[in-house]
PDB file of C-alpha atoms in Angstrom:
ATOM      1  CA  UNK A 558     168.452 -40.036 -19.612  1.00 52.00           C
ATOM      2  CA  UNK A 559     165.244 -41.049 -17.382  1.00 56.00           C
ATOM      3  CA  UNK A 560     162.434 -42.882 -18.916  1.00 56.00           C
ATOM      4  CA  UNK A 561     159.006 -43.232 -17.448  1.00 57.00           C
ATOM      5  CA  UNK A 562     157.955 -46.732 -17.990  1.00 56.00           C
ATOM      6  CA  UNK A 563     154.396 -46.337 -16.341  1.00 54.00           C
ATOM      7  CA  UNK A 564     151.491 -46.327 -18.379  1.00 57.00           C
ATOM      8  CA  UNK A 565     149.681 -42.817 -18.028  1.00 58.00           C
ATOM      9  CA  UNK A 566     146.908 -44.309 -16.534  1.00 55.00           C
ATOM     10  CA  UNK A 567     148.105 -44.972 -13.079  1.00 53.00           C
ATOM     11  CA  UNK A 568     148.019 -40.815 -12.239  1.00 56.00           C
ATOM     12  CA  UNK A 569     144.855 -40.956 -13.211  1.00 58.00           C
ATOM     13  CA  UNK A 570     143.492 -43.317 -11.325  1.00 59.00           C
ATOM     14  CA  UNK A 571     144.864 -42.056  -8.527  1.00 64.00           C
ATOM     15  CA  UNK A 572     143.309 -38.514  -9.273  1.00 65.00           C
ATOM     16  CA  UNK A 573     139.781 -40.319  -9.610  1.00 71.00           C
ATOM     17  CA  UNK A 574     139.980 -42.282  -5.804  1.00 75.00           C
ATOM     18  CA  UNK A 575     140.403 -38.750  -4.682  1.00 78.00           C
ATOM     19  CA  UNK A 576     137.246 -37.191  -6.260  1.00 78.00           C
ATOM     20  CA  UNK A 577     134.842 -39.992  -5.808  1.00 79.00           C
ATOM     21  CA  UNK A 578     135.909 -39.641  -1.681  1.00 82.00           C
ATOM     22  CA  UNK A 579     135.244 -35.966  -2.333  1.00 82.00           C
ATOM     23  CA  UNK A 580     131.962 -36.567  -4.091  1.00 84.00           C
ATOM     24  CA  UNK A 581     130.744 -39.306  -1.260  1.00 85.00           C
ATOM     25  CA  UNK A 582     131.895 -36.465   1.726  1.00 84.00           C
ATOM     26  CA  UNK A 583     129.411 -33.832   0.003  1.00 88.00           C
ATOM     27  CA  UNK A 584     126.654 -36.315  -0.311  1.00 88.00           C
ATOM     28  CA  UNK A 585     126.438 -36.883   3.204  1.00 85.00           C
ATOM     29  CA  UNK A 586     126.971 -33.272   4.263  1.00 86.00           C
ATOM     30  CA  UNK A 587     124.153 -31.873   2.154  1.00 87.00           C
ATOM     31  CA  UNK A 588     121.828 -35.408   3.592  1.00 89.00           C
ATOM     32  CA  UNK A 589     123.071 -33.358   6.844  1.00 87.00           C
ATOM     33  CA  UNK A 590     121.711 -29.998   6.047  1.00 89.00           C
ATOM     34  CA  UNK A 591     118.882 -31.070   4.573  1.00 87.00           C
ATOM     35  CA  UNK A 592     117.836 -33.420   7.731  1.00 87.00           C
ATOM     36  CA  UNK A 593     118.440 -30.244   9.905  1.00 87.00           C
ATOM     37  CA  UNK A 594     116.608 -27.767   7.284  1.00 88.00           C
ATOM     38  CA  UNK A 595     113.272 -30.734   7.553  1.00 88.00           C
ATOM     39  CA  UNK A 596     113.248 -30.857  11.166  1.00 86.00           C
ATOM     40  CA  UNK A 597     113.923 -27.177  11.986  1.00 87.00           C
ATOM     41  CA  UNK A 598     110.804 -26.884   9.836  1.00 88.00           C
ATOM     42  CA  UNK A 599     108.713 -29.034  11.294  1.00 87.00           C
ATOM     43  CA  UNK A 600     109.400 -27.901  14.424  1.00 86.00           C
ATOM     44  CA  UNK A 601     108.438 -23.889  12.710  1.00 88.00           C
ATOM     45  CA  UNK A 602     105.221 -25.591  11.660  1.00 88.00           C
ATOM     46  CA  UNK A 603     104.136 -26.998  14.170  1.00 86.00           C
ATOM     47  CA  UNK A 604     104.801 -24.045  16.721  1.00 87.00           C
ATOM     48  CA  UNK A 605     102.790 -21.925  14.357  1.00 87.00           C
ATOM     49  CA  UNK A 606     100.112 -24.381  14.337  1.00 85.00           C
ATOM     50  CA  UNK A 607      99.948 -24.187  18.007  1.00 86.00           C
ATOM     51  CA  UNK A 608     100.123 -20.410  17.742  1.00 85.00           C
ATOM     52  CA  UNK A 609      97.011 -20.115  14.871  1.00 83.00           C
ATOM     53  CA  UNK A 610      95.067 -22.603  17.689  1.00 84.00           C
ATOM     54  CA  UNK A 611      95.966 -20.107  20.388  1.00 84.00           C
ATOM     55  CA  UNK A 612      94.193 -17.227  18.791  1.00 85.00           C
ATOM     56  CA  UNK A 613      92.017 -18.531  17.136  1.00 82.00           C
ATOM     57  CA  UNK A 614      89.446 -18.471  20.070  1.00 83.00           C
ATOM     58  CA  UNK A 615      90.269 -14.502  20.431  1.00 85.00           C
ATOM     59  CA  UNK A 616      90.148 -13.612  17.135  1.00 86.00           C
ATOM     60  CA  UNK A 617      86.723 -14.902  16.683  1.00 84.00           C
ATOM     61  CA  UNK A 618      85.415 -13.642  19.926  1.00 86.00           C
ATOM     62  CA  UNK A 619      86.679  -9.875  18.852  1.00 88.00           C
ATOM     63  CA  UNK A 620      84.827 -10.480  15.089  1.00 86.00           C
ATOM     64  CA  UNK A 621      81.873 -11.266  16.897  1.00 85.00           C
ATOM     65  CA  UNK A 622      82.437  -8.070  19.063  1.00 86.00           C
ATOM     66  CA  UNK A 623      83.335  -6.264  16.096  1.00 87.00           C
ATOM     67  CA  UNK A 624      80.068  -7.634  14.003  1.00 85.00           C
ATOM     68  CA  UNK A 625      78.038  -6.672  17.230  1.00 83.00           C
ATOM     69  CA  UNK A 626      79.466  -2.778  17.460  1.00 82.00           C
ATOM     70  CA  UNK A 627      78.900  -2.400  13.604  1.00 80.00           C
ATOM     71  CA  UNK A 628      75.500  -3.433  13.838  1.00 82.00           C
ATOM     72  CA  UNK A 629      74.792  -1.407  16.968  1.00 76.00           C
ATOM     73  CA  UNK A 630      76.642   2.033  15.191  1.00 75.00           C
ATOM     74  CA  UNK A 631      73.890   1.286  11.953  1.00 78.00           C
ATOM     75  CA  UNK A 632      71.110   1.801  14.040  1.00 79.00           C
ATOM     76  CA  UNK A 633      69.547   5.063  12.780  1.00 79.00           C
ATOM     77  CA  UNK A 634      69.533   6.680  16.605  1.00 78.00           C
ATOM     78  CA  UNK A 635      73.256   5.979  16.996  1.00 76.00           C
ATOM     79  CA  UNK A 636      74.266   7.483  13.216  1.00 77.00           C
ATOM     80  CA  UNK A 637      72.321  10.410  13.948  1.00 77.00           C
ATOM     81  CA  UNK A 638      73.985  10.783  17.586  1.00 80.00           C
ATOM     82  CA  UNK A 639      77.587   9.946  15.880  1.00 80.00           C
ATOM     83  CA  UNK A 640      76.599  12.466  13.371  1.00 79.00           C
ATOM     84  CA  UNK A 641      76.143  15.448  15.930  1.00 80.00           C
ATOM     85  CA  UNK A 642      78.848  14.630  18.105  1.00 82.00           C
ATOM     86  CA  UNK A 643      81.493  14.777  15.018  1.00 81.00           C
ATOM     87  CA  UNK A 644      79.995  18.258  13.789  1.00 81.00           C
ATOM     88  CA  UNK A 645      80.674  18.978  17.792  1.00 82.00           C
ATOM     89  CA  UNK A 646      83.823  18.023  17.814  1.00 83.00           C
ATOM     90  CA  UNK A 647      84.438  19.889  14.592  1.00 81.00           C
ATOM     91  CA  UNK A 648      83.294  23.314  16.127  1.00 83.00           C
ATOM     92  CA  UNK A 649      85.565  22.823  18.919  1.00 85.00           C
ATOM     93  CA  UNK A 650      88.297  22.247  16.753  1.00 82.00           C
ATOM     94  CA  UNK A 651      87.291  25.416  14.548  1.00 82.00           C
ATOM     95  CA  UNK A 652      87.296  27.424  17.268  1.00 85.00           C
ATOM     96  CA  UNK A 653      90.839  27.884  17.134  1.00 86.00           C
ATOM     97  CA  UNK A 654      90.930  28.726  13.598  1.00 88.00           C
ATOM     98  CA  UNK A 655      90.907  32.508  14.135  1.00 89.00           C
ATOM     99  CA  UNK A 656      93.125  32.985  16.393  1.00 89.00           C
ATOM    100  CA  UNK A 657      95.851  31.436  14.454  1.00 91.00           C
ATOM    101  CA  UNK A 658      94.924  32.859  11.647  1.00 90.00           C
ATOM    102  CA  UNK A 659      95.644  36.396  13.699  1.00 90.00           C
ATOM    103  CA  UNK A 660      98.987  34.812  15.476  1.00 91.00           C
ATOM    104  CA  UNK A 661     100.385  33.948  11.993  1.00 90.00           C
ATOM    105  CA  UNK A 662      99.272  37.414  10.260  1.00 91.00           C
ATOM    106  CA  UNK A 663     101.065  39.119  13.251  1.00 89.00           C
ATOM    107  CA  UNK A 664     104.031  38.242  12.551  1.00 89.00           C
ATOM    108  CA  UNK A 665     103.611  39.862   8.372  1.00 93.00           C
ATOM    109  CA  UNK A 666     102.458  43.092  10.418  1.00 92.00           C
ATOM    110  CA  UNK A 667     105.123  45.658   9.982  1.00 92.00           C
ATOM    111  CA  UNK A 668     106.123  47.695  13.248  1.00 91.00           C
ATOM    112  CA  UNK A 669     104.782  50.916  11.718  1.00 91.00           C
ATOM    113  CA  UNK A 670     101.964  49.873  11.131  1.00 92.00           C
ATOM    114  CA  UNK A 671      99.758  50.685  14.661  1.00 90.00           C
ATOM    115  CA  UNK A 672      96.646  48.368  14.107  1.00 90.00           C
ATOM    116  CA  UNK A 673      93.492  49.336  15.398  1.00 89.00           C
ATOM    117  CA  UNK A 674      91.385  46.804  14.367  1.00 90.00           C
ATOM    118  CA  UNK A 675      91.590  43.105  12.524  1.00 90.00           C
ATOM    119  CA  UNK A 676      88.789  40.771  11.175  1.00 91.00           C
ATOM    120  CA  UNK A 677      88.433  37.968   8.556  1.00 91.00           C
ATOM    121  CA  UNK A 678      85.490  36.114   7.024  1.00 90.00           C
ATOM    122  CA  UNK A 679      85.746  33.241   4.837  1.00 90.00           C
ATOM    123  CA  UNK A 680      84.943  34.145   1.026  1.00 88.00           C
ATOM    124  CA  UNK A 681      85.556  30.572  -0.009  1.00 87.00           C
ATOM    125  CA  UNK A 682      86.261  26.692   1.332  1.00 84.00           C
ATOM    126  CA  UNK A 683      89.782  27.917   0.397  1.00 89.00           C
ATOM    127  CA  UNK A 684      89.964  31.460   1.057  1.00 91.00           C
ATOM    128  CA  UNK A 685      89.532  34.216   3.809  1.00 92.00           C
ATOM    129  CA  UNK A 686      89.306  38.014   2.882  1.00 93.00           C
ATOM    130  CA  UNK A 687      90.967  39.585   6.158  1.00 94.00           C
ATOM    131  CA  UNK A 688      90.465  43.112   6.774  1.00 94.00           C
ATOM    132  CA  UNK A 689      93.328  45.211   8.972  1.00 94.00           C
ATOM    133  CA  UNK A 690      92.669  48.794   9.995  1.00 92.00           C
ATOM    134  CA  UNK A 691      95.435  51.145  11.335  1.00 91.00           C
ATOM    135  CA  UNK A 692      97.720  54.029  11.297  1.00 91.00           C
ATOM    136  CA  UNK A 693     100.510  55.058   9.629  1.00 90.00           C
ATOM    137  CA  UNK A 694     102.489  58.143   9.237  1.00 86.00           C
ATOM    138  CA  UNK A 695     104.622  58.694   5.771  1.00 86.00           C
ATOM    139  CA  UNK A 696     103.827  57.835   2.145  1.00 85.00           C
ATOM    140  CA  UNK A 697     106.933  55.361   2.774  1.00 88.00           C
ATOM    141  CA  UNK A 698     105.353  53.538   5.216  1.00 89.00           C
ATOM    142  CA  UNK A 699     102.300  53.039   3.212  1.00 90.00           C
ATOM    143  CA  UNK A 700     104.122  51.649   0.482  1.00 89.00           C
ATOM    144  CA  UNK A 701     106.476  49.049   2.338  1.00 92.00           C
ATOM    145  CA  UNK A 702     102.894  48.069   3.981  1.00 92.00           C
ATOM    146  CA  UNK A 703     101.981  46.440   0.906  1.00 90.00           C
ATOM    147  CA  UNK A 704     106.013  44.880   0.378  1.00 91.00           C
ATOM    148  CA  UNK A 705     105.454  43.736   4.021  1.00 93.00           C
ATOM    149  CA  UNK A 706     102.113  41.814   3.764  1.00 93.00           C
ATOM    150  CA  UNK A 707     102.922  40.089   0.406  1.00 92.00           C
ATOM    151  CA  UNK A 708     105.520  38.342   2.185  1.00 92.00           C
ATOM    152  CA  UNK A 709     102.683  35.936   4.024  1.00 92.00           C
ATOM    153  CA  UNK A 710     103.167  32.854   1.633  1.00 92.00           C
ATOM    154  CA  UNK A 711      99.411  32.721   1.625  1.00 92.00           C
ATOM    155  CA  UNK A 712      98.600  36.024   0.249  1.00 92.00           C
ATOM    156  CA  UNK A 713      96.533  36.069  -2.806  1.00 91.00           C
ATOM    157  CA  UNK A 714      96.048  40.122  -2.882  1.00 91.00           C
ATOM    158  CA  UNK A 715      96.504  42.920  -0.734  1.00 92.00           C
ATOM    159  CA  UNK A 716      94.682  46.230  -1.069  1.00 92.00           C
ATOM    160  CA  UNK A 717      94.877  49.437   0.701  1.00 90.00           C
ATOM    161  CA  UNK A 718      93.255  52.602   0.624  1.00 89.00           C
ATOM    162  CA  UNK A 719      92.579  55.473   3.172  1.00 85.00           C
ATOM    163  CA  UNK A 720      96.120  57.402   3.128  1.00 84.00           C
ATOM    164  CA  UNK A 721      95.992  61.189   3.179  1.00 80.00           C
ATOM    165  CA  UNK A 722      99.162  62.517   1.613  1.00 75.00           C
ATOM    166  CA  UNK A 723     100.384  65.268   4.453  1.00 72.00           C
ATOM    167  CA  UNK A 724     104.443  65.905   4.090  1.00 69.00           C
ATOM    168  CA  UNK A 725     105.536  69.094   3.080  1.00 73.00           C
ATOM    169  CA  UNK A 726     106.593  69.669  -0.641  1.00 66.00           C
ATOM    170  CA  UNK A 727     108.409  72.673  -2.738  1.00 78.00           C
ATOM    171  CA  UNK A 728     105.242  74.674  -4.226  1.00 77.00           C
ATOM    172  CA  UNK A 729     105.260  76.523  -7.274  1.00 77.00           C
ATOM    173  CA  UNK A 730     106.282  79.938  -6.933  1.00 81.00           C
ATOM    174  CA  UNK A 731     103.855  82.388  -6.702  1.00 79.00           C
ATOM    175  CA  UNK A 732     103.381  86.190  -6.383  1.00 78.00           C
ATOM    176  CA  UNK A 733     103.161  85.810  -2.422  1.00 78.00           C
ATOM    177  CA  UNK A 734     105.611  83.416  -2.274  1.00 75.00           C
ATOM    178  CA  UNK A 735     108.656  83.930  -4.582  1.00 76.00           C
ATOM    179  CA  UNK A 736     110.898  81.402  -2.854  1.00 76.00           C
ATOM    180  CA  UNK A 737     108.613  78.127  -2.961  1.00 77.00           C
ATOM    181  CA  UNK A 738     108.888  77.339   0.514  1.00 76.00           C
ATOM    182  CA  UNK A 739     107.893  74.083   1.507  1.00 80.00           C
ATOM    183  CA  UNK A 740     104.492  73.568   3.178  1.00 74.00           C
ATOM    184  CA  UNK A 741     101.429  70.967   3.471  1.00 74.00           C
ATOM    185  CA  UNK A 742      98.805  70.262   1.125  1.00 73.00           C
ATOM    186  CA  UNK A 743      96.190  71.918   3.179  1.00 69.00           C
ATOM    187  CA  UNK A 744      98.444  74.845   3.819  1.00 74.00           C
ATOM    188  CA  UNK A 745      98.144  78.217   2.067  1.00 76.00           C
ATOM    189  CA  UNK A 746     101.410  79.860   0.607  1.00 80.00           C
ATOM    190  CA  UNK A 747     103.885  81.319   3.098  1.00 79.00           C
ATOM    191  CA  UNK A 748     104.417  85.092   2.335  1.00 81.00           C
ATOM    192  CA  UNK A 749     107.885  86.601   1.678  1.00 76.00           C
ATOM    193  CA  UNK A 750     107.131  89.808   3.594  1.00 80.00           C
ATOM    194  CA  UNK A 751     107.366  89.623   7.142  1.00 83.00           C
ATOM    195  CA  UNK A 752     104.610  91.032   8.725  1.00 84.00           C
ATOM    196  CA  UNK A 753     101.977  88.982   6.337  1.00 81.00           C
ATOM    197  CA  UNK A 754     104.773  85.922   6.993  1.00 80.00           C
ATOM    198  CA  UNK A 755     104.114  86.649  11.193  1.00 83.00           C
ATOM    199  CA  UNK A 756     100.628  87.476  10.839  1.00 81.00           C
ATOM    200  CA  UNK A 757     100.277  83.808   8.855  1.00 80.00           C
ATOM    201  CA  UNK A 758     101.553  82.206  11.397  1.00 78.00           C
ATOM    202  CA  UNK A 759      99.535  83.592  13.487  1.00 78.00           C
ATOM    203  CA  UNK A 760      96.320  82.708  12.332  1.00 78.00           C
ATOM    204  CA  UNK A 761      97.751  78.860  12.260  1.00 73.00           C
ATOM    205  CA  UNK A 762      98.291  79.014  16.089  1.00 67.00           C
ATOM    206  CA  UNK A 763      95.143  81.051  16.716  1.00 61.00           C
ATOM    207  CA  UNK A 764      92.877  77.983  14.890  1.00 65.00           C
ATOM    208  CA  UNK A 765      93.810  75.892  18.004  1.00 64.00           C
ATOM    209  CA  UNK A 766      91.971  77.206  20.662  1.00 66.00           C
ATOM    210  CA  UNK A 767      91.830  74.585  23.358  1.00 67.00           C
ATOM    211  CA  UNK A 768      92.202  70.740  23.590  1.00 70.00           C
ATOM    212  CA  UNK A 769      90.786  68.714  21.134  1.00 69.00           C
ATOM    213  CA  UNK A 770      91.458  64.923  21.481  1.00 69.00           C
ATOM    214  CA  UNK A 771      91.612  64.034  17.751  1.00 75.00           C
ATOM    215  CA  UNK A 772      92.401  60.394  17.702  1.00 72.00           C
ATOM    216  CA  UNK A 773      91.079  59.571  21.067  1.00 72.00           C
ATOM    217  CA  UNK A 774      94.278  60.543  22.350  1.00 76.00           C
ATOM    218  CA  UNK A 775      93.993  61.895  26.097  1.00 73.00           C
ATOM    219  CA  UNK A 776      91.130  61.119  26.857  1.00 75.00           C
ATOM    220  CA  UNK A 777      89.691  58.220  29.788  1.00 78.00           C
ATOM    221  CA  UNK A 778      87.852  57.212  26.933  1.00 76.00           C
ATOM    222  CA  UNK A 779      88.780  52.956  27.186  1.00 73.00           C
ATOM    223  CA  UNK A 780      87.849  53.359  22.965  1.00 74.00           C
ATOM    224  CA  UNK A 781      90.594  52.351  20.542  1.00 76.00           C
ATOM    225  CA  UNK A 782      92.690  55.427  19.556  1.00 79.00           C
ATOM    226  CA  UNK A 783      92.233  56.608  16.256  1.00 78.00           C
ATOM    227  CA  UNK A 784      95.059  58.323  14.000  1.00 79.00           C
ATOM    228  CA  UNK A 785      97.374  61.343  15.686  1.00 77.00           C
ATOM    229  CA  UNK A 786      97.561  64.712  13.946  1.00 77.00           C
ATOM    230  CA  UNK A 787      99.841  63.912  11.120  1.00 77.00           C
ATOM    231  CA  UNK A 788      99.136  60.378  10.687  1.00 84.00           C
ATOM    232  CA  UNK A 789      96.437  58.878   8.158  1.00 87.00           C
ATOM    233  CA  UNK A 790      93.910  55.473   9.059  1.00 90.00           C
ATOM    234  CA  UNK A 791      94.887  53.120   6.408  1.00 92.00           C
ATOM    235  CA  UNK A 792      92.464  50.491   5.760  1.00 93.00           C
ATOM    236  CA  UNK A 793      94.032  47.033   4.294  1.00 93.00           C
ATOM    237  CA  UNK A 794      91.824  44.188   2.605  1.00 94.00           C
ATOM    238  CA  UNK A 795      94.057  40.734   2.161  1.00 93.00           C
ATOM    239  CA  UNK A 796      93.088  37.450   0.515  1.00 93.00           C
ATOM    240  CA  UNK A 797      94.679  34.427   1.626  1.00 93.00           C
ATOM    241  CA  UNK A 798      94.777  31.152   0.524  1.00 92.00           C
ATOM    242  CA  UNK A 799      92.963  29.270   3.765  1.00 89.00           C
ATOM    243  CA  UNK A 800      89.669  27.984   4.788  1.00 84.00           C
ATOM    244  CA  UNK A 801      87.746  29.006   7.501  1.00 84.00           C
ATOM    245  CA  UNK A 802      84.180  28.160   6.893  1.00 81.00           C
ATOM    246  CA  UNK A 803      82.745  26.171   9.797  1.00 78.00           C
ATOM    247  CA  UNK A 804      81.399  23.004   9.338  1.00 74.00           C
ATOM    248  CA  UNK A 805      77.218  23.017   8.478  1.00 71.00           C
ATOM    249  CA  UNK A 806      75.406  22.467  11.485  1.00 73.00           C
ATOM    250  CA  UNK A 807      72.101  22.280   9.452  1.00 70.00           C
ATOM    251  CA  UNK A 808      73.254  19.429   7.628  1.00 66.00           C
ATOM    252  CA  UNK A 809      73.647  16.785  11.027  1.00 63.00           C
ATOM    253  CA  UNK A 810      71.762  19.199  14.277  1.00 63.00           C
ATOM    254  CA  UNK A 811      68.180  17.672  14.422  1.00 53.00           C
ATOM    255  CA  UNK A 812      68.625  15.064  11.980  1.00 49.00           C
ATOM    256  CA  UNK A 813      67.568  12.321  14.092  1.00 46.00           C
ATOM    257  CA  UNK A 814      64.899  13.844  16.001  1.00 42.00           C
ATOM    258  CA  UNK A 815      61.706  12.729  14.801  1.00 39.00           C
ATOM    259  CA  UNK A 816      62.836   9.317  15.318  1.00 38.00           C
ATOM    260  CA  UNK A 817      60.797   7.477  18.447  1.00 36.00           C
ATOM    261  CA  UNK A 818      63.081   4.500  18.320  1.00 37.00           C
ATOM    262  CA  UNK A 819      65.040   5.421  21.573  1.00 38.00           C
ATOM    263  CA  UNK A 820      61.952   6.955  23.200  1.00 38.00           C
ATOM    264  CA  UNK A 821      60.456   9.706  23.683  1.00 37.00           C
ATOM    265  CA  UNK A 822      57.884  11.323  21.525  1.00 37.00           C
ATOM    266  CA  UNK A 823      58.682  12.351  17.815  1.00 36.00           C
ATOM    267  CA  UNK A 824      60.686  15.906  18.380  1.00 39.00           C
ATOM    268  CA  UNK A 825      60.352  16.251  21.844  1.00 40.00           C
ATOM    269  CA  UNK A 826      63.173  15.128  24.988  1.00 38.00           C
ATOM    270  CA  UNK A 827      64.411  11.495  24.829  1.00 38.00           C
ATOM    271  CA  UNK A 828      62.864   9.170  27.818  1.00 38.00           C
ATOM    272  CA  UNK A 829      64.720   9.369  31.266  1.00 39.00           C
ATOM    273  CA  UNK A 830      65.377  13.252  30.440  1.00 37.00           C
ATOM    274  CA  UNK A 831      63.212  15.551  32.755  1.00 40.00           C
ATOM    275  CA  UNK A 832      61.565  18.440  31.096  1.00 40.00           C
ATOM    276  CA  UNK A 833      61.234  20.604  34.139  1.00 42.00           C
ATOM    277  CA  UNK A 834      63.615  22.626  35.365  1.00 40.00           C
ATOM    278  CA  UNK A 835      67.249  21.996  37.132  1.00 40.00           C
ATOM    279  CA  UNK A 836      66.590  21.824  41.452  1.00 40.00           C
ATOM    280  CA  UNK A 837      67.518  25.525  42.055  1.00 41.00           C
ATOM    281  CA  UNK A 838      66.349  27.301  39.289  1.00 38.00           C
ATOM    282  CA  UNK A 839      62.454  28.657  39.200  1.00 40.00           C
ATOM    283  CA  UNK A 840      60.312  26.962  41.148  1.00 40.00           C
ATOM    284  CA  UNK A 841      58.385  27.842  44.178  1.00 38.00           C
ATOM    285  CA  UNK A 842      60.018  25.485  47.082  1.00 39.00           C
ATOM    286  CA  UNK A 843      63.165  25.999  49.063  1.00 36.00           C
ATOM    287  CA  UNK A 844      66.163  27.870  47.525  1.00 37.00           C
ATOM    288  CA  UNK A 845      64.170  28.362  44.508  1.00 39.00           C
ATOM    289  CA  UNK A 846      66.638  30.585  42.069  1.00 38.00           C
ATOM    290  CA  UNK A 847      69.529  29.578  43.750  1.00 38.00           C
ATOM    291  CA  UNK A 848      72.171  28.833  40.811  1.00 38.00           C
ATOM    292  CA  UNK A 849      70.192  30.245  38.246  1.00 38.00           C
ATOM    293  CA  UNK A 850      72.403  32.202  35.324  1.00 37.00           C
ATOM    294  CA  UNK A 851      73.018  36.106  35.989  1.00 34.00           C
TER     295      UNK A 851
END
């Protein structure tokens, strides 16, 4: 049997050496990082110091630039100058407004459907009525028109109107014709007997007694061709859900022209500006209406 005659404090002290080492290493590594963490610092500081310096000159000679253009654009002659050329650069950009508003509906536009005409108007700030005239030939046509259009996710309504029914259908019988045979709307009853069934005919091929260019059809005429025999002009009225008012030039052109600040008398040309005409145009001395507009 082994006895341990040491007291149970010598482990312990031991143990405690150890951590006050431990705790004296620490110190000196965070005195470390925090010397490092100062002067990395300092060194941020100042460079940004330098840096604010730098610009500083820069800064304040664009302000004063910037204080100088704001009071120039205030002047009543410039506003009413800025004013005109932003509703001119407006129109310019509204020109192309219809034509992509006839590129996009092109592509609703069923095959079918031969358009002779298309036109749109704004009826809102938001909306455009759009009007499309053409041909088409079958009551299925017309109907898969409207099916076709409504597709546009900007379609509000579509309308139509102008289609003349003309396929044949199964009359009723009657005492000339006992077997219903099919015909047109416009068309009388075909007789049963022969000779009133060949003289019928007849009379249809007698009505056409030469050429007669319904629809515009050949003809030099350089007109838009109208509907063929058969075929009906279908007239189709959309809303759509886009604005194409133009901006109001009455609200900016003119706005600034009694003013006599910039020269120039109260509505009449600005100083500098000469009020007769262009060399070349009018006149009385050499190559007088030379570049004039024809």
């Amino acid at each position: 049997m082994k006895l341990n005659l040491l007291p149970a404090t010598v482990s312990k002290g031991r143990q405690s050496k150890t951590a006050w080492i431990a705790s004296i290493f620490i110190i000196f590594v965070g005195i470390g990082i925090g010397l490092v963490l100062t002067l990395s610092s300092a060194a941020a500081l100042k460079q940004a110091q330098e840096d604010y310096q730098a610009s500083k000159g820069p800064a304040e000679a664009a302000l004063k630039e910037s204080q100088k253009a704001d009071a120039f654009m205030a002047l009543p002659e410039v506003a009413a100058l800025m004013k005109n050329v932003s509703l001119a650069q407006a129109m310019i950009a509204h020109n192309d407004k219809y034509p992509d508003l006839y590129n996009s509906l092109r592509g609703y536009v069923p095959p079918f459907f031969r358009l002779t005409s298309m036109s749109a108007s704004p009826s809102s700030d938001t909306q455009t009525s759009v009007t499309l005239t053409g041909t088409l030939d079958s009551y299925q046509q017309y109907a898969d028109l409207m099916l076709a259009l409504m597709r546009n996710p900007e379609a509000v309504s579509v309308a139509r109107s102008g289609y003349t029914a003309d396929e044949k259908f199964v009359p009723q019988i009657t005492e000339a014709d006992q077997l219903g045979r099919p015909r047109r709307p416009d068309e009388a009853p075909i007789p049963d007997d022969p000779l009133q069934r060949l003289a019928f005919f007849e009379a249809q091929g007698a009505q056409q007694s030469g050429f007669t260019g319904v629809g515009n059809f050949g003809t030099p005429d350089p007109d838009t061709r109208g509907a063929m025999p058969g075929e009906s002009l279908v007239t189709v009225s959309l809303i759509l859900n886009r604005g194409m008012q133009t901006p109001n030039p009455a609200a900016t052109i003119g706005s600034g022209g009694g003013t006599t600040g910039g020269g120039g008398a109260p509505n009449g040309p600005p100083r500098g500006i000469p009020t007769g005409p262009p060399p070349g145009v009018g006149g009385s001395g050499p190559g007088a209406g030379r570049g004039a507009p024809r």
